[in-house]
XYZ file of C-alpha atoms in Angstrom:
735
model
C 20.116 -55.308 -39.811
C 17.101 -56.630 -37.236
C 14.430 -55.605 -38.133
C 13.295 -56.794 -35.157
C 14.841 -53.983 -33.527
C 13.371 -51.494 -35.724
C 8.990 -52.718 -34.905
C 9.683 -50.123 -31.384
C 10.151 -47.523 -33.091
C 7.832 -47.973 -35.625
C 5.052 -49.171 -33.747
C 6.384 -45.654 -31.434
C 6.229 -42.832 -34.289
C 2.446 -44.976 -35.098
C 1.432 -44.004 -31.744
C 1.991 -40.074 -32.619
C 1.429 -40.187 -36.088
C -2.346 -41.522 -34.554
C -1.833 -38.707 -31.974
C -1.064 -35.738 -34.404
C -4.044 -36.784 -36.806
C -6.538 -37.563 -33.870
C -5.703 -33.860 -33.297
C -6.145 -32.570 -36.010
C -9.936 -33.921 -35.913
C -10.854 -33.551 -32.827
C -9.934 -29.746 -33.498
C -12.340 -29.633 -36.646
C -15.105 -30.412 -33.859
C -13.399 -28.225 -31.614
C -15.798 -25.067 -30.132
C -13.911 -21.408 -30.398
C -14.467 -19.213 -28.164
C -12.796 -15.604 -29.719
C -12.600 -12.889 -26.628
C -11.791 -10.312 -29.052
C -10.209 -6.371 -28.356
C -9.707 -3.320 -31.233
C -6.005 -5.689 -32.539
C -5.946 -9.309 -30.480
C -7.743 -12.116 -30.331
C -7.807 -14.911 -26.916
C -9.351 -18.032 -28.651
C -9.782 -20.130 -26.613
C -10.987 -24.081 -27.889
C -13.651 -26.365 -26.169
C -12.657 -29.937 -27.469
C -14.859 -32.961 -28.497
C -13.656 -34.116 -24.565
C -15.206 -30.772 -23.313
C -11.237 -29.756 -22.097
C -10.595 -25.590 -22.320
C -7.730 -25.226 -24.516
C -6.112 -21.947 -26.146
C -6.133 -22.082 -29.658
C -4.759 -18.690 -29.906
C -3.657 -15.182 -28.716
C -2.397 -12.639 -31.661
C -3.710 -10.341 -34.142
C -7.452 -9.990 -34.198
C -8.667 -11.900 -38.148
C -11.065 -10.262 -40.029
C -13.495 -13.630 -39.388
C -14.064 -15.265 -36.201
C -14.666 -18.164 -38.870
C -11.047 -18.736 -39.579
C -10.136 -19.200 -36.047
C -10.772 -23.355 -36.311
C -7.918 -23.726 -39.222
C -4.790 -22.572 -36.867
C -3.483 -25.055 -34.817
C -3.754 -26.934 -38.376
C -0.604 -24.442 -39.280
C 1.397 -25.732 -36.425
C 3.396 -29.302 -37.278
C 5.109 -30.254 -33.753
C 5.868 -32.262 -32.002
C 2.472 -34.592 -30.620
C 1.041 -33.521 -26.859
C 0.491 -36.170 -25.259
C -2.122 -35.134 -22.338
C -3.477 -33.160 -24.466
C -3.946 -30.369 -21.816
C -0.294 -28.525 -22.765
C -2.858 -25.751 -24.154
C -5.450 -25.787 -21.188
C -6.815 -22.048 -20.934
C -6.839 -23.555 -16.936
C -4.334 -26.624 -16.016
C -5.046 -28.502 -13.445
C -3.026 -31.202 -10.940
C -3.109 -34.593 -10.781
C -4.712 -36.074 -14.084
C -3.430 -35.684 -17.913
C -0.863 -32.437 -16.890
C 2.782 -33.105 -17.272
C 3.621 -29.391 -16.187
C 3.344 -27.179 -14.371
C -0.342 -26.710 -12.894
C -2.660 -22.880 -12.368
C -4.568 -25.012 -10.007
C -4.099 -28.180 -7.393
C -5.907 -29.627 -4.782
C -6.872 -31.337 -2.512
C -10.108 -32.807 -1.904
C -12.304 -34.019 1.224
C -11.008 -37.461 0.868
C -7.500 -37.228 0.064
C -7.715 -37.668 -3.385
C -4.977 -34.996 -4.709
C -5.955 -34.853 -8.486
C -8.488 -32.564 -10.400
C -9.026 -32.758 -13.656
C -12.046 -29.147 -15.287
C -13.998 -29.587 -17.960
C -16.082 -27.205 -20.055
C -19.715 -26.673 -18.614
C -20.886 -23.160 -20.767
C -19.459 -19.763 -20.700
C -20.986 -16.323 -21.392
C -19.621 -13.072 -23.322
C -21.250 -9.520 -23.079
C -20.826 -6.018 -23.425
C -20.469 -3.982 -19.668
C -20.027 -0.723 -22.060
C -19.539 -0.344 -25.539
C -15.548 0.122 -24.760
C -15.617 -3.116 -22.714
C -16.757 -6.456 -22.555
C -16.729 -9.744 -19.967
C -16.523 -13.549 -20.226
C -17.252 -16.405 -17.502
C -17.065 -19.136 -18.261
C -17.814 -22.121 -15.898
C -15.120 -25.238 -15.819
C -16.318 -28.510 -12.564
C -14.728 -31.516 -12.226
C -18.310 -33.522 -12.237
C -15.980 -36.368 -10.247
C -15.574 -33.939 -6.933
C -18.248 -31.255 -8.157
C -15.258 -29.048 -7.286
C -15.703 -25.320 -9.490
C -13.815 -22.947 -11.511
C -15.356 -19.771 -13.151
C -12.615 -17.717 -15.176
C -13.142 -14.323 -16.157
C -11.884 -12.295 -19.142
C -12.510 -8.585 -18.411
C -11.374 -7.101 -22.382
C -10.870 -3.843 -22.597
C -11.198 -3.248 -26.553
C -9.929 0.213 -27.223
C -6.557 -0.759 -25.422
C -6.322 -3.947 -26.105
C -5.593 -4.842 -22.217
C -7.265 -7.699 -20.703
C -7.423 -8.743 -16.914
C -8.033 -12.524 -15.934
C -9.178 -13.908 -12.991
C -10.528 -16.541 -10.877
C -12.877 -18.517 -8.353
C -12.538 -21.168 -7.555
C -15.849 -23.174 -5.137
C -17.433 -26.991 -4.595
C -20.144 -28.823 -3.185
C -17.445 -32.003 -1.486
C -18.707 -32.627 2.520
C -15.922 -31.624 3.961
C -13.122 -28.591 2.870
C -11.373 -28.745 -0.012
C -7.226 -27.498 0.752
C -6.306 -25.607 -2.463
C -2.366 -25.880 -2.612
C -2.176 -23.298 -5.887
C -4.830 -20.874 -7.176
C -3.654 -18.609 -10.386
C -4.946 -16.031 -11.727
C -4.414 -16.470 -15.575
C -2.917 -19.086 -18.054
C -1.654 -17.947 -21.063
C -0.263 -20.388 -23.977
C 2.264 -19.375 -26.782
C 3.443 -20.645 -30.046
C 6.125 -18.687 -31.266
C 10.236 -19.104 -32.132
C 11.003 -17.642 -29.699
C 10.425 -15.892 -26.458
C 12.264 -12.408 -24.519
C 12.039 -12.149 -20.750
C 12.211 -8.530 -20.182
C 12.033 -9.052 -16.053
C 12.676 -6.327 -12.940
C 15.112 -6.873 -9.955
C 16.220 -4.532 -6.697
C 16.889 -3.377 -3.852
C 15.956 -0.119 -1.498
C 17.406 2.307 -3.131
C 18.317 0.438 -5.994
C 14.541 -0.288 -7.783
C 13.538 -1.489 -11.837
C 16.513 -2.632 -12.516
C 16.082 -4.541 -16.062
C 17.022 -7.967 -16.949
C 16.040 -9.338 -20.183
C 17.354 -12.933 -21.060
C 16.500 -15.596 -24.010
C 13.878 -18.158 -22.503
C 15.050 -21.694 -22.134
C 13.892 -25.081 -21.365
C 11.977 -25.435 -17.623
C 10.855 -22.687 -15.396
C 11.868 -19.434 -15.293
C 9.873 -18.090 -12.321
C 9.336 -14.561 -10.760
C 8.036 -14.258 -7.469
C 7.723 -12.605 -4.030
C 7.737 -13.954 -0.327
C 7.825 -10.945 1.411
C 4.413 -10.502 2.780
C 4.197 -6.975 2.141
C 6.403 -4.706 0.432
C 6.054 -7.575 -1.613
C 7.587 -5.887 -4.981
C 11.496 -4.394 -2.760
C 14.214 -7.001 -4.895
C 11.062 -8.074 -7.561
C 8.363 -6.261 -8.768
C 5.337 -8.358 -10.318
C 5.465 -6.272 -13.874
C 7.177 -8.308 -16.893
C 7.146 -8.068 -20.494
C 7.716 -11.064 -22.953
C 8.868 -10.539 -26.607
C 7.689 -12.954 -29.452
C 10.462 -14.557 -31.757
C 12.897 -11.445 -31.599
C 13.595 -8.657 -28.990
C 11.622 -5.956 -29.234
C 12.062 -1.935 -29.592
C 10.177 0.650 -28.692
C 8.555 0.819 -31.954
C 9.061 -2.498 -32.844
C 8.230 -5.865 -32.238
C 5.099 -8.353 -30.652
C 5.473 -7.644 -27.383
C 3.200 -8.776 -24.159
C 3.181 -6.279 -21.074
C 2.214 -7.819 -17.893
C 1.552 -7.801 -14.425
C -0.067 -8.908 -11.041
C -3.323 -6.537 -9.730
C -2.115 -7.371 -6.309
C 0.275 -5.718 -3.025
C 1.163 -8.994 -1.125
C 2.987 -12.598 -2.433
C 3.588 -13.498 -6.484
C 3.991 -15.685 -8.384
C 4.587 -15.788 -12.249
C 6.077 -19.185 -14.064
C 6.778 -18.573 -17.249
C 7.106 -22.412 -19.388
C 9.014 -23.008 -21.937
C 7.581 -27.334 -22.966
C 9.113 -29.998 -24.874
C 7.122 -28.555 -27.725
C 8.801 -24.853 -27.739
C 5.750 -23.544 -26.477
C 5.811 -20.966 -24.123
C 3.142 -21.191 -21.226
C 3.031 -18.565 -18.748
C 0.704 -18.728 -15.327
C 0.333 -15.957 -12.922
C -0.990 -15.015 -9.822
C -0.665 -15.632 -5.564
C 1.826 -17.156 -4.446
C 1.149 -19.715 -2.995
C 4.210 -20.226 -0.438
C 3.719 -21.054 2.855
C -0.540 -20.621 2.070
C -2.680 -23.482 1.586
C -6.227 -22.230 1.389
C -8.957 -24.248 3.294
C -12.095 -23.925 1.426
C -15.299 -24.349 3.063
C -18.449 -25.884 1.411
C -20.563 -22.924 -0.847
C -17.417 -20.401 -0.548
C -16.046 -18.947 -3.213
C -12.229 -17.929 -3.498
C -11.391 -15.338 -5.899
C -8.381 -14.840 -7.250
C -6.359 -11.248 -8.010
C -6.837 -9.848 -11.199
C -3.988 -10.705 -13.750
C -3.095 -7.883 -16.967
C -2.089 -8.342 -20.226
C -1.579 -6.839 -23.011
C -0.295 -7.555 -26.213
C 1.390 -5.100 -28.633
C 2.573 -5.694 -32.165
C 4.210 -2.437 -32.608
C 6.720 -2.206 -29.809
C 7.053 -1.417 -26.528
C 6.165 2.752 -27.251
C 2.768 0.745 -28.026
C 2.174 -1.132 -24.734
C 2.946 1.706 -22.576
C 1.024 4.191 -24.023
C -2.082 1.697 -24.399
C -1.323 0.318 -20.881
C -1.685 4.272 -19.802
C -4.292 5.430 -21.198
C -6.115 2.259 -19.577
C -4.657 3.125 -16.200
C -5.520 7.115 -16.014
C -8.857 5.908 -17.098
C -9.856 2.326 -15.616
C -7.238 2.277 -12.442
C -5.727 4.646 -11.223
C -7.631 5.948 -8.375
C -8.174 10.018 -10.570
C -6.166 8.909 -13.180
C -7.663 12.223 -14.926
C -7.928 14.409 -12.616
C -5.318 16.847 -10.695
C -2.442 16.636 -8.267
C -1.259 18.502 -6.056
C 3.045 19.836 -5.968
C 3.877 19.605 -2.641
C 7.050 21.020 -0.552
C 8.284 17.916 1.898
C 10.135 18.615 5.329
C 12.106 15.198 5.517
C 15.480 16.365 4.123
C 15.121 19.457 5.806
C 14.580 18.271 9.517
C 14.674 15.054 9.091
C 13.352 14.010 13.028
C 14.139 16.796 14.174
C 11.749 19.781 14.259
C 9.060 21.294 16.426
C 5.861 23.745 16.009
C 7.683 27.077 15.209
C 10.765 25.592 12.561
C 7.437 23.906 10.893
C 5.417 27.091 11.046
C 8.510 28.270 9.274
C 8.231 25.931 6.237
C 5.099 26.559 6.260
C 5.902 30.219 5.405
C 8.328 28.500 2.805
C 5.955 27.166 0.901
C 4.090 29.315 -0.279
C 6.849 31.511 -0.566
C 8.175 27.982 -3.198
C 4.831 28.633 -5.193
C 3.640 24.925 -4.658
C 0.553 24.117 -3.569
C 0.755 22.009 0.301
C 3.050 21.263 3.270
C 3.679 17.618 4.087
C 5.031 16.616 7.117
C 7.049 13.606 7.482
C 7.677 11.234 10.048
C 8.813 12.419 13.520
C 5.482 14.259 14.837
C 3.689 10.862 17.029
C 5.045 9.621 20.671
C 4.452 10.446 23.937
C 5.807 7.535 26.019
C 7.832 7.160 23.372
C 8.704 9.611 21.970
C 9.345 9.149 17.619
C 12.835 10.507 17.796
C 14.242 8.127 14.874
C 13.459 5.170 13.670
C 13.311 2.436 16.689
C 10.568 4.304 18.440
C 7.054 5.180 18.710
C 4.738 3.412 15.620
C 2.072 2.840 16.421
C 1.383 5.734 18.640
C -0.228 7.746 16.548
C -0.944 11.175 19.095
C 0.652 14.654 18.533
C 3.844 14.339 20.148
C 3.535 17.020 23.359
C 6.903 17.800 22.713
C 7.061 19.162 19.217
C 4.068 20.457 18.570
C 2.299 20.958 22.138
C -1.065 22.393 20.203
C -1.676 19.162 17.635
C -1.454 18.714 14.410
C -4.404 20.940 14.262
C -2.549 24.209 15.440
C -0.445 23.411 11.360
C -3.185 22.904 10.105
C -4.520 26.387 10.957
C -1.607 27.613 9.735
C -1.207 25.919 6.863
C -4.106 27.684 5.737
C -3.172 31.116 7.074
C -0.922 30.894 4.318
C -2.854 30.065 1.222
C -0.743 26.370 1.058
C -2.916 22.777 2.027
C -1.218 20.289 4.923
C -0.542 16.491 4.380
C 0.755 14.227 6.964
C 3.183 10.761 6.929
C 2.085 8.128 7.972
C 2.797 4.855 8.610
C -0.394 2.673 9.545
C 0.567 -1.156 9.764
C 3.603 -1.218 11.050
C 4.775 -1.150 15.495
C 7.670 -0.610 16.316
C 8.418 -3.200 19.716
C 9.000 1.012 22.119
C 5.057 1.821 21.507
C 3.092 2.196 24.135
C 1.226 -0.579 21.379
C 2.979 -3.238 21.325
C 2.985 -3.333 24.687
C -1.606 -3.064 25.086
C -1.499 -5.678 22.007
C 1.410 -7.672 21.321
C -1.588 -10.633 19.986
C -1.644 -7.627 17.531
C 1.732 -8.144 15.619
C 2.804 -11.062 13.424
C 5.242 -13.124 15.065
C 5.543 -16.210 16.579
C 5.476 -17.354 20.338
C 7.757 -19.587 20.443
C 11.163 -17.578 18.515
C 12.973 -14.450 18.897
C 11.916 -11.260 17.141
C 13.653 -10.245 14.062
C 13.082 -6.786 12.632
C 13.233 -4.790 9.618
C 13.826 -1.511 9.776
C 13.345 -1.558 13.934
C 10.289 -2.805 12.793
C 6.750 -5.128 13.323
C 4.219 -5.713 10.621
C 0.952 -5.721 12.477
C -1.908 -8.494 11.358
C -4.590 -7.432 9.547
C -5.757 -10.213 8.871
C -7.697 -9.964 12.128
C -11.065 -7.261 12.550
C -9.128 -5.636 15.427
C -6.302 -4.423 13.943
C -7.878 -3.155 10.891
C -10.201 -0.894 13.038
C -7.178 0.653 14.566
C -5.494 1.117 10.752
C -8.470 2.853 9.681
C -9.329 5.336 12.328
C -5.582 5.916 12.298
C -6.807 7.719 9.417
C -10.198 8.363 10.284
C -9.035 9.929 13.981
C -6.656 12.745 11.702
C -9.655 13.477 9.796
C -11.751 14.370 12.604
C -9.766 16.483 14.727
C -8.017 18.373 11.445
C -11.362 17.811 8.426
C -9.057 20.656 5.881
C -5.759 17.951 5.927
C -5.447 18.147 2.619
C -2.959 14.752 1.977
C -1.711 11.332 3.281
C 1.466 9.960 2.164
C 1.001 5.739 3.169
C 4.218 4.818 4.385
C 5.432 0.801 4.497
C 8.471 -0.662 5.444
C 8.959 -3.769 6.651
C 8.616 -6.679 5.256
C 6.880 -9.716 7.494
C 9.779 -12.353 9.360
C 8.535 -15.344 11.477
C 5.203 -15.115 9.518
C 2.496 -16.723 12.912
C -1.326 -14.767 13.691
C -2.964 -14.983 17.076
C -6.052 -14.569 15.626
C -6.381 -17.168 12.583
C -6.463 -21.144 12.840
C -5.154 -21.795 9.791
C -1.706 -20.293 9.771
C -1.284 -20.751 6.146
C -4.097 -17.671 5.364
C -2.294 -14.914 7.267
C 0.312 -13.612 4.047
C -3.719 -13.959 1.688
C -5.890 -12.763 4.704
C -3.849 -9.662 5.454
C -3.908 -8.236 2.130
C -7.499 -8.958 1.736
C -7.586 -6.766 4.924
C -5.600 -3.991 3.733
C -7.926 -3.884 1.299
C -10.977 -3.568 3.236
C -9.171 -0.991 5.366
C -8.676 0.986 2.218
C -12.245 -0.013 1.309
C -13.216 1.848 4.039
C -11.502 5.097 3.637
C -11.768 5.196 0.225
C -16.151 4.836 1.033
C -15.694 7.885 3.337
C -12.652 10.082 2.035
C -12.718 8.979 -1.706
C -11.022 11.734 -3.678
C -7.802 13.155 -0.736
C -4.877 12.224 -2.884
C -2.963 9.497 -0.829
C 0.682 8.886 -1.929
C 1.176 5.137 -2.164
C 5.179 4.752 -0.268
C 6.882 1.682 0.141
C 10.792 2.763 1.467
C 10.272 3.612 -2.050
C 8.592 1.397 -4.696
C 8.278 -1.881 -2.529
C 4.095 -1.650 -3.088
C 3.554 -0.064 -6.047
C 1.035 -2.416 -7.937
C -2.572 -1.608 -9.697
C -4.297 -3.320 -6.658
C -2.923 -0.778 -4.468
C -3.047 2.038 -7.353
C -7.147 1.701 -7.109
C -6.758 3.570 -3.492
C -3.955 5.570 -4.032
C -3.024 9.027 -6.567
C 0.186 8.427 -6.937
C 3.088 6.554 -5.343
C 6.753 6.977 -4.270
C 9.010 5.305 -6.657
C 12.317 5.355 -4.817
C 14.045 6.410 -1.693
C 17.309 7.364 -3.988
C 16.722 11.156 -5.485
C 20.126 11.384 -7.559
C 18.784 12.656 -10.456
C 20.863 10.935 -12.568
C 19.841 7.693 -10.988
C 16.336 8.918 -11.240
C 16.011 9.332 -14.626
C 16.988 5.078 -15.521
C 14.226 4.077 -12.811
C 11.744 6.413 -13.900
C 12.434 5.548 -17.779
C 12.126 1.424 -16.953
C 8.323 2.529 -14.133
C 7.173 4.735 -17.235
C 6.643 1.525 -19.241
C 3.815 0.383 -16.655
C 2.884 4.001 -15.181
C 1.495 6.965 -16.219
C 3.443 10.357 -15.183
C 0.434 11.851 -12.890
C 0.776 8.218 -11.161
C 4.544 8.744 -10.433
C 6.012 12.006 -7.376
C 9.506 13.146 -8.417
C 10.285 15.168 -5.202
C 13.667 17.582 -5.804
C 15.994 17.118 -3.205
C 19.809 17.450 -1.954
C 20.986 14.459 -3.238
C 23.240 14.184 -6.414
C 25.630 15.999 -7.782
C 23.925 17.622 -10.673
C 22.706 21.313 -10.895
C 19.540 22.619 -9.487
C 18.094 23.464 -12.662
C 19.130 19.158 -13.746
C 17.457 18.013 -10.244
C 14.071 20.261 -10.759
C 14.057 18.964 -14.848
C 14.280 15.636 -13.061
C 11.155 15.933 -11.109
C 9.515 16.822 -13.890
C 8.920 13.854 -15.581
C 6.176 12.764 -13.047
C 4.429 14.309 -10.285
C 6.308 17.533 -8.750
C 7.740 17.999 -5.311
C 10.242 19.527 -3.113
C 12.200 17.991 -0.294
C 14.759 21.000 0.147
C 16.041 23.945 2.321
C 13.986 26.900 1.062
C 15.305 29.169 2.911
C 19.342 28.231 2.899
C 18.707 29.029 -1.429
C 21.028 31.549 -2.684
C 18.509 34.122 -4.926
C 19.228 32.632 -8.187
C 18.524 29.127 -7.363
C 15.217 30.650 -5.514
C 14.617 33.113 -8.371
C 14.807 29.695 -10.246
C 12.517 27.107 -7.964
C 9.741 29.919 -8.494
C 9.745 30.055 -11.764
C 9.577 26.421 -12.411
C 6.518 26.128 -10.216
C 4.756 28.094 -12.572
C 6.085 26.401 -16.262
C 5.546 23.029 -14.870
C 2.013 24.634 -13.769
C 1.797 24.901 -17.362
C 2.630 22.064 -19.219
C 1.814 20.182 -16.102
C -1.469 18.633 -18.074
C 0.823 17.167 -21.486
C 2.915 15.426 -19.063
C 0.339 14.021 -17.054
C -2.599 13.755 -19.192
C 0.229 13.337 -22.201
C 0.893 10.199 -25.022
C 5.351 9.598 -23.801
C 6.844 8.405 -26.643
C 10.857 7.108 -25.278
C 13.034 8.217 -28.255
C 17.066 8.197 -26.248
C 17.047 5.139 -24.151
C 19.942 6.449 -21.653
C 21.367 2.425 -20.621
C 22.381 2.875 -24.301
C 23.118 6.499 -25.509
C 25.135 9.510 -23.481
C 21.819 10.996 -22.995
C 17.596 10.528 -21.971
C 15.634 11.757 -23.841
C 12.005 11.105 -24.109
C 8.611 13.793 -25.285
C 4.943 14.104 -23.951
C 2.643 15.230 -26.572
C -1.307 16.019 -25.655
C -4.563 14.584 -27.141
C -4.783 16.644 -30.203
C -0.569 16.914 -31.252
C -0.177 20.857 -31.373
C 1.426 20.793 -27.563
C 4.555 18.385 -26.845
C 7.838 18.818 -23.657
C 10.099 16.924 -24.414
C 12.895 16.211 -21.485
C 16.665 15.709 -22.366
C 19.326 15.082 -19.673
C 22.778 14.493 -20.869
C 23.591 10.488 -18.681
C 27.732 10.413 -19.686
C 29.422 13.762 -19.647
C 33.352 11.740 -20.727
C 34.621 13.268 -23.419
C 32.424 15.907 -24.149
C 29.665 13.795 -24.801
C 26.179 14.683 -26.190
C 23.903 14.516 -28.834
C 26.113 13.988 -31.467
C 22.690 13.651 -33.870
C 18.790 14.300 -34.231
C 16.063 12.708 -31.758
C 13.277 11.627 -34.055
C 10.429 13.086 -31.835
C 6.759 10.947 -31.955
C 3.756 11.459 -32.253
C 2.910 14.686 -33.635
C 0.265 15.715 -37.181
C 2.556 15.234 -40.358
C 0.621 18.088 -42.014
C 0.976 20.192 -38.983
C 3.919 22.817 -37.896
C 5.678 23.894 -35.155
C 7.718 25.229 -33.347
C 10.385 24.457 -30.314
C 11.662 26.356 -27.713
C 13.748 25.975 -24.625
C 11.961 26.176 -21.309
C 12.647 26.280 -17.221
C 16.301 27.964 -18.045
C 17.668 28.805 -15.150
C 18.423 32.539 -14.689
C 21.305 34.761 -15.974
C 21.694 31.532 -18.659
C 21.014 31.942 -23.270
C 19.109 29.015 -25.231
C 20.799 27.669 -28.570
C 17.285 27.078 -29.963
C 15.839 28.713 -32.211
C 12.981 29.160 -31.157
C 11.627 30.839 -34.919
C 12.490 28.061 -36.771
C 8.976 26.583 -38.098
C 9.367 22.586 -38.684
C 6.625 20.514 -40.250
C 5.513 17.210 -37.748
C 6.931 14.723 -40.573
C 10.429 15.990 -40.646
C 10.662 16.295 -37.141
C 9.845 11.943 -36.797
C 11.376 10.886 -40.041
C 14.707 13.590 -39.705
C 14.108 14.643 -36.009
C 15.640 17.798 -33.785
C 18.828 18.140 -32.282
C 18.290 19.362 -28.422
C 21.635 20.041 -28.422
C 22.503 19.136 -25.205
C 26.616 18.703 -23.616
C 28.494 19.775 -21.382
C 27.169 23.106 -19.526
C 23.527 22.168 -21.149
C 22.916 18.999 -19.139
C 19.522 19.101 -18.618
C 16.952 20.694 -21.350
C 13.410 20.932 -21.743
C 11.888 22.284 -24.386
C 8.577 22.665 -25.883
C 6.424 21.622 -28.751
C 3.642 24.405 -29.950
C 1.442 23.432 -33.306
C 1.968 27.490 -35.317
C -1.406 28.139 -35.836
């Protein structure tokens, strides 16, 4: 054997061992910053060379002194760079992996080395604390402040960063993430979502392998159309509803986003999330502060069900506009009339609204435009004056007629977009996002207005403001957004790479102004379906439209997936003519959220009319349980022949269970009992079938009493099957 040939091998291992033991020594000297919620801890460490790293993210330890011992229990390959687990990974210096931040300094240098300077942790109230950590590249005077907002009871953490500098000239930001996480588990299972119009929220779960998996959007607007910015990562093994450690993540940003999941050579997971830096390098002037949007995450050790319940609670208390308030049931005219209507026909629909028993009539697309009338989706968008042929007395006559019928009135707008066939387009071509030397390319015959331009922001604000000034009793806005950005170019901006970011900031400026003047008016966030759904937008909206696909069978699957991230009170569901299911099935599915109707009431058979009128009253009786209760998903439609989920109120004395047959082949149905969730094992309950169609009876014995213990351990069979494709149950404690 050639001894000489072994010398490089021995030297290499000697270096590795030295690196390993050196890392251990450094770990003993580290400053540890534990950021703790009720059940979890995200622990940052500062090395003796002032690098800020992530030491741990997992279950909270009883003693915070023991966090310093965590890394000693790992015997992994050495970290050559010593920044693999950086809390905010910078590019161009020692880092060998995907960065969270990269810059071009004023002198053209592309390196960045961020060192810990100081930190502060303060309690904002009894449930919320916030940490701020200052980092600096002292060679260049480039500063980063990392923020962590901790919602203790809900185990939710929001992360974002602020970037600034003191260099002589502008610094170009080429990547600027909001959050950077690091995990040291054995395996990672990513659940992401994909879709298209009328086919939203399709889940895919896969084992993450080495390299980078990226979830992103480059659409500019309607950014969630193909890939939503919500995801899950299960640690070690796929998570179930009630078992497993799982991270829920979401970007609070309504524009282009990018989420990188990188499995490194040590088999650890690096997660970086933020705005997409695609075509968006940002020039930052001296003294200017660039604030990234928030990245939220929640770690659960008891499966996906616990994670979603905590996220719902957080959303209703802290994020969703009026999350613990009321919502309006409504009748929409779209599928009854499409663009073909006039004042008299709408007056009849207002009477139908009263007869149906809902709160509000919503006038959808087609009410505006004169020189270019809105008779289809080819023209008129941008000209927000009532069409004189359809509405000779304006919108105000409809608002007045609604009041005389004892209902409220709402209206559809799409103020961010414009048709080329419109007065607005011809008067202000400079307000439109389009390349000056290229042929226009349309999405649904539309182009996007340039909201980076303050004049356009004023215009969009006044679309809403003028409606309210003319109609003070206006009670609801449906805000649509159908186009994406093609041929990105702003005639307003000097720096074209700012457009994708400044567009969204402009949108938020408009929404801030609207909410300052009209703080509580309900508004639906619609984007041809779920094309724009995130918690930054939902700060301004009371609800969102999940999909234009209202086939109830398809909606069961879509609403199931949305339910992981968004509470029922935020999800607008309408009863329409889509699908082949009976009316009762359609109504029951729509009740799993905020109920609305898009039907021709005057064409209903007498029994159908009687049923929907009674269903509205039934919904009024159970809606608070659905909106404010805890959600338990019981039978997954993707894996079984029927779907079952339930909402339980805080007192655990009332619950509603929704059950639907999703496979009618070979007499399928609920052959086994369904284990309920969230009840009090010591209480006793009666179960009654509700929302029955006239002339039908229930198979359920409503006189039988069960303990909560029995219902959660043995379960209850809703008896779903042929002829009983939809069964809605109310569970009430026996007093």
